[in-house]
mmCIF file with all atom_site columns, C-alpha atoms in Angstrom:
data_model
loop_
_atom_site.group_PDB
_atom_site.id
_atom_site.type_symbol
_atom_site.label_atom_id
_atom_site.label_alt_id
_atom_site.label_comp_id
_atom_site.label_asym_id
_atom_site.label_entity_id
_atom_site.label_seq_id
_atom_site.pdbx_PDB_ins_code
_atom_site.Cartn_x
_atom_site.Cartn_y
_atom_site.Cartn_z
_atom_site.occupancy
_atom_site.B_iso_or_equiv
_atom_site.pdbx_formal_charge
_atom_site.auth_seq_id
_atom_site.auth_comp_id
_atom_site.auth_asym_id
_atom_site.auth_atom_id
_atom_site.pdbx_PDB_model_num
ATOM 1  C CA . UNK A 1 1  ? -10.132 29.635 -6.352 1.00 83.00 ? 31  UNK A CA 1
ATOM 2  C CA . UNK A 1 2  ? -8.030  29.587 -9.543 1.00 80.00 ? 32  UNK A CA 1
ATOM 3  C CA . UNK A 1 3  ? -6.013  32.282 -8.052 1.00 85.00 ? 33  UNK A CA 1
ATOM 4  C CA . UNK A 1 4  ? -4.987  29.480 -5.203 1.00 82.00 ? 34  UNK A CA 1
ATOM 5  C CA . UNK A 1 5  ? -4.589  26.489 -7.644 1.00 85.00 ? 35  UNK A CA 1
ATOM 6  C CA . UNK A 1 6  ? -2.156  28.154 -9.792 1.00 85.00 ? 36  UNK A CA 1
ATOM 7  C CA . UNK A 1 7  ? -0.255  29.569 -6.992 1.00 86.00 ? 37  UNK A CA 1
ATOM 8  C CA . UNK A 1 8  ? -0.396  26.248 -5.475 1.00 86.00 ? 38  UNK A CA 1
ATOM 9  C CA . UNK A 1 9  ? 1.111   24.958 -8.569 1.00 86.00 ? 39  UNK A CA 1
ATOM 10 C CA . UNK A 1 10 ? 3.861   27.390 -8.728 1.00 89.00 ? 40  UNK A CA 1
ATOM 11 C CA . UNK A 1 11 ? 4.940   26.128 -5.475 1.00 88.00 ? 41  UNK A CA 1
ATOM 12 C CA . UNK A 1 12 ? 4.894   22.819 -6.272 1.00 83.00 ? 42  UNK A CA 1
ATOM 13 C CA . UNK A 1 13 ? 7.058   24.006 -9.381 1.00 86.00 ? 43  UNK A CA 1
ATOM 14 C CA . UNK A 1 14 ? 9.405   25.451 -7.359 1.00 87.00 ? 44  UNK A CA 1
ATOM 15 C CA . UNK A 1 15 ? 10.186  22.780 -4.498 1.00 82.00 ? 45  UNK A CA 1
ATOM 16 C CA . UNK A 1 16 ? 10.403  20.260 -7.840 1.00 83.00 ? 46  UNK A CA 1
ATOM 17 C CA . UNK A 1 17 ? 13.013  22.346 -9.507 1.00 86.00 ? 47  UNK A CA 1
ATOM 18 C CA . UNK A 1 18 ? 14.876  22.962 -5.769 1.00 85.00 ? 48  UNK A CA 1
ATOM 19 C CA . UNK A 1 19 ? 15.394  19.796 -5.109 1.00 85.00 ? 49  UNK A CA 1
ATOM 20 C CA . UNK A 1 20 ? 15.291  17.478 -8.908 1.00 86.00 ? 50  UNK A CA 1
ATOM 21 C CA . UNK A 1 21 ? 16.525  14.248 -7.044 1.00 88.00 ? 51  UNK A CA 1
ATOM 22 C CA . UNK A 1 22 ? 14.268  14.210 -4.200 1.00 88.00 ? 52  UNK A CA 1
ATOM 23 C CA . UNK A 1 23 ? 10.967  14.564 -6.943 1.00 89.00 ? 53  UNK A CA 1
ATOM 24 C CA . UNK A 1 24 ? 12.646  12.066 -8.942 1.00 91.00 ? 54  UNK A CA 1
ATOM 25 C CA . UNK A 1 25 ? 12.969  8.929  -6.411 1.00 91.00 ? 55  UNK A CA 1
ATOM 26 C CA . UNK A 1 26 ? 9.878   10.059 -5.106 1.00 92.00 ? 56  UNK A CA 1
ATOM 27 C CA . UNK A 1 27 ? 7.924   9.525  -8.138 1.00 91.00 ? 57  UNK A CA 1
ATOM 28 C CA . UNK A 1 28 ? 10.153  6.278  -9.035 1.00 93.00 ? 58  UNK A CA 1
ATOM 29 C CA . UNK A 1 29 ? 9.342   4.786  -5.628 1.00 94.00 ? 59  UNK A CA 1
ATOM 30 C CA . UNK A 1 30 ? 5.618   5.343  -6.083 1.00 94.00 ? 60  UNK A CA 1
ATOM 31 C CA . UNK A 1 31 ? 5.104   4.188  -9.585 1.00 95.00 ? 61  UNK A CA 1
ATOM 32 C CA . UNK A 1 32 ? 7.190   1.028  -8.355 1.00 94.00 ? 62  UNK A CA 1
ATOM 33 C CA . UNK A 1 33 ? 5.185   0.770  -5.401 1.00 93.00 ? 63  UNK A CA 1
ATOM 34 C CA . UNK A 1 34 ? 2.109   0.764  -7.747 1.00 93.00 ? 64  UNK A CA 1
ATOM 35 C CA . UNK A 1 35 ? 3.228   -1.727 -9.875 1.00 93.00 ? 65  UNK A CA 1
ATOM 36 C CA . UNK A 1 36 ? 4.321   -4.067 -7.206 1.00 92.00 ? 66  UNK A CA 1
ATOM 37 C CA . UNK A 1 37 ? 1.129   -3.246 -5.622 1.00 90.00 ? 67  UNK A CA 1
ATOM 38 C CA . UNK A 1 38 ? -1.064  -4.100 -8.822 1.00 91.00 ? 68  UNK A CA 1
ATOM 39 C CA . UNK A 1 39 ? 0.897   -7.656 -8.924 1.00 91.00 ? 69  UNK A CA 1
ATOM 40 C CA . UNK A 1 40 ? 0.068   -8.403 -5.592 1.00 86.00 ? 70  UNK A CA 1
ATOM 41 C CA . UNK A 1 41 ? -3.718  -7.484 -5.946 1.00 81.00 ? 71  UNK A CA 1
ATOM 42 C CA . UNK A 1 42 ? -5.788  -6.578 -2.283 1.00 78.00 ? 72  UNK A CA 1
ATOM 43 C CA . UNK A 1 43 ? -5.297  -6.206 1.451  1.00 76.00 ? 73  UNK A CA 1
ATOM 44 C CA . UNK A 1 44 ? -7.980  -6.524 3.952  1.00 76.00 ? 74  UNK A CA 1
ATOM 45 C CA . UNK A 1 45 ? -8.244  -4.155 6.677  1.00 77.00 ? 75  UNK A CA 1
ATOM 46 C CA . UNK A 1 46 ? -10.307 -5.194 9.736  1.00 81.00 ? 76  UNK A CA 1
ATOM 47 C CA . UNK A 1 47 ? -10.988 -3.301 12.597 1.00 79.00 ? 77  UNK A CA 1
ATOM 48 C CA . UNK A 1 48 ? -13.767 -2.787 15.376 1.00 81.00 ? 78  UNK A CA 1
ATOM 49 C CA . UNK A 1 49 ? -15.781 -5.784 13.934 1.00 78.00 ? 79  UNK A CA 1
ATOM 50 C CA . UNK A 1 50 ? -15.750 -4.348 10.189 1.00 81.00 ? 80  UNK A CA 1
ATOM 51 C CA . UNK A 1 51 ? -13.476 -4.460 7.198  1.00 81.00 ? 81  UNK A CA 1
ATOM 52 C CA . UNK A 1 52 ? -12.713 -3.060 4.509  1.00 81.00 ? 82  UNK A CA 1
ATOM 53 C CA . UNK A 1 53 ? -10.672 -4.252 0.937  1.00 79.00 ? 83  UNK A CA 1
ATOM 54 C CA . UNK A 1 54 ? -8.190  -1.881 0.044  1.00 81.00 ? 84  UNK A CA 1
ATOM 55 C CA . UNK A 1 55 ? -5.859  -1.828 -3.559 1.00 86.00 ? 85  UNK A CA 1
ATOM 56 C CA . UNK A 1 56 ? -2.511  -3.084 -2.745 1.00 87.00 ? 86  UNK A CA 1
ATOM 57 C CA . UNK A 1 57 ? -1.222  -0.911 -5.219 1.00 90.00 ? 87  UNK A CA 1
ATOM 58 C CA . UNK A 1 58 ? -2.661  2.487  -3.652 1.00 90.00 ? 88  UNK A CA 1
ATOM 59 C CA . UNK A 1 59 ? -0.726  0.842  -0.223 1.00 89.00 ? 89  UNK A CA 1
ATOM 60 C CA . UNK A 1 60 ? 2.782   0.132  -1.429 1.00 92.00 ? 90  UNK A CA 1
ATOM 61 C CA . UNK A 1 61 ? 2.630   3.288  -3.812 1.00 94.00 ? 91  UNK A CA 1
ATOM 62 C CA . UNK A 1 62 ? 2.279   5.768  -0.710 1.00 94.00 ? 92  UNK A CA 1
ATOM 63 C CA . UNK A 1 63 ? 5.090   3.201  0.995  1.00 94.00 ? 93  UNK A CA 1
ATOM 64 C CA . UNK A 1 64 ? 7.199   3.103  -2.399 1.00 94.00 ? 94  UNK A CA 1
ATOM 65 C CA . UNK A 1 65 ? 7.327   7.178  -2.572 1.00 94.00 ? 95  UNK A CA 1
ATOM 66 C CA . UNK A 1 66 ? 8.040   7.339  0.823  1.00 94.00 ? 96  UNK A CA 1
ATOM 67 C CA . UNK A 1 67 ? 10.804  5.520  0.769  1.00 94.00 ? 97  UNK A CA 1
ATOM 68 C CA . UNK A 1 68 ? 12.025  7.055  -3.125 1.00 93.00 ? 98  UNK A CA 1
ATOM 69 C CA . UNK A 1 69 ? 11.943  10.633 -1.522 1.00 90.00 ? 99  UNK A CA 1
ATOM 70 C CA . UNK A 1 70 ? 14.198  9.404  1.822  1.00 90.00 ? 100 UNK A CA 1
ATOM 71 C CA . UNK A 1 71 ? 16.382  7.770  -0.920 1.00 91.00 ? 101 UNK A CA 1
ATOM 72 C CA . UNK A 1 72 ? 16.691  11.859 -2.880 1.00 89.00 ? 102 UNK A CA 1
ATOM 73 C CA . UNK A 1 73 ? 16.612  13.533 0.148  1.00 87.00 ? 103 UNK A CA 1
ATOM 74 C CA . UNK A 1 74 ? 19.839  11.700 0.797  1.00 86.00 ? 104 UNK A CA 1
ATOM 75 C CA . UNK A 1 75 ? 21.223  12.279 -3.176 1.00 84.00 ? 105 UNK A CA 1
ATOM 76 C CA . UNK A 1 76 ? 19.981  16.297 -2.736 1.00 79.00 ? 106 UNK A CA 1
ATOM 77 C CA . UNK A 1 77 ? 20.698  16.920 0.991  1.00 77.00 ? 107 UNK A CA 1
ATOM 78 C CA . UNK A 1 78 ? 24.463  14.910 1.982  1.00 70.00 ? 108 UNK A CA 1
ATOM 79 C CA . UNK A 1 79 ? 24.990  14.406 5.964  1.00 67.00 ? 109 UNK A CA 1
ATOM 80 C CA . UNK A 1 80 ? 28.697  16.103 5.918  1.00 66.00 ? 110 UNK A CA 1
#
């Protein structure tokens, strides 16, 4: 099991050091996502006759970094 964390960890190492933009707006566009998200406060989610409250913050940070790593791609990756 340790064996597979640290390997994991290595490739996570690796992918971050490939591509330094991409990690860099993705983690920007999550921790402003989070922030945003903690201003804002909750979000209700209702379906098949229950519901459910859900952080705003956990919401727009998944949004935020998925919008911060399209943002690097573009800075890492150029369309030529």
């Amino acid at each position: 099991m340790k064996q597979k964390l640290s390997s994991g960890a290595q490739k996570v190492a690796a992918a971050a050091k490939a591509r330094p933009a991409e990690t860099r707006w993705s983690l920007i566009g999550a921790a402003a996502g989070a922030i945003l998200g903690l201003l804002v406060g909750g979000v209700g989610i209702a379906a098949m006759g229950g519901a459910a409250g859900v952080p705003a913050a956990v919401i727009l940070a998944l949004i935020g970094g998925m919008v911060g790593n399209r943002y690097g791609l573009s800075k890492d990756r150029p369309v030529r």
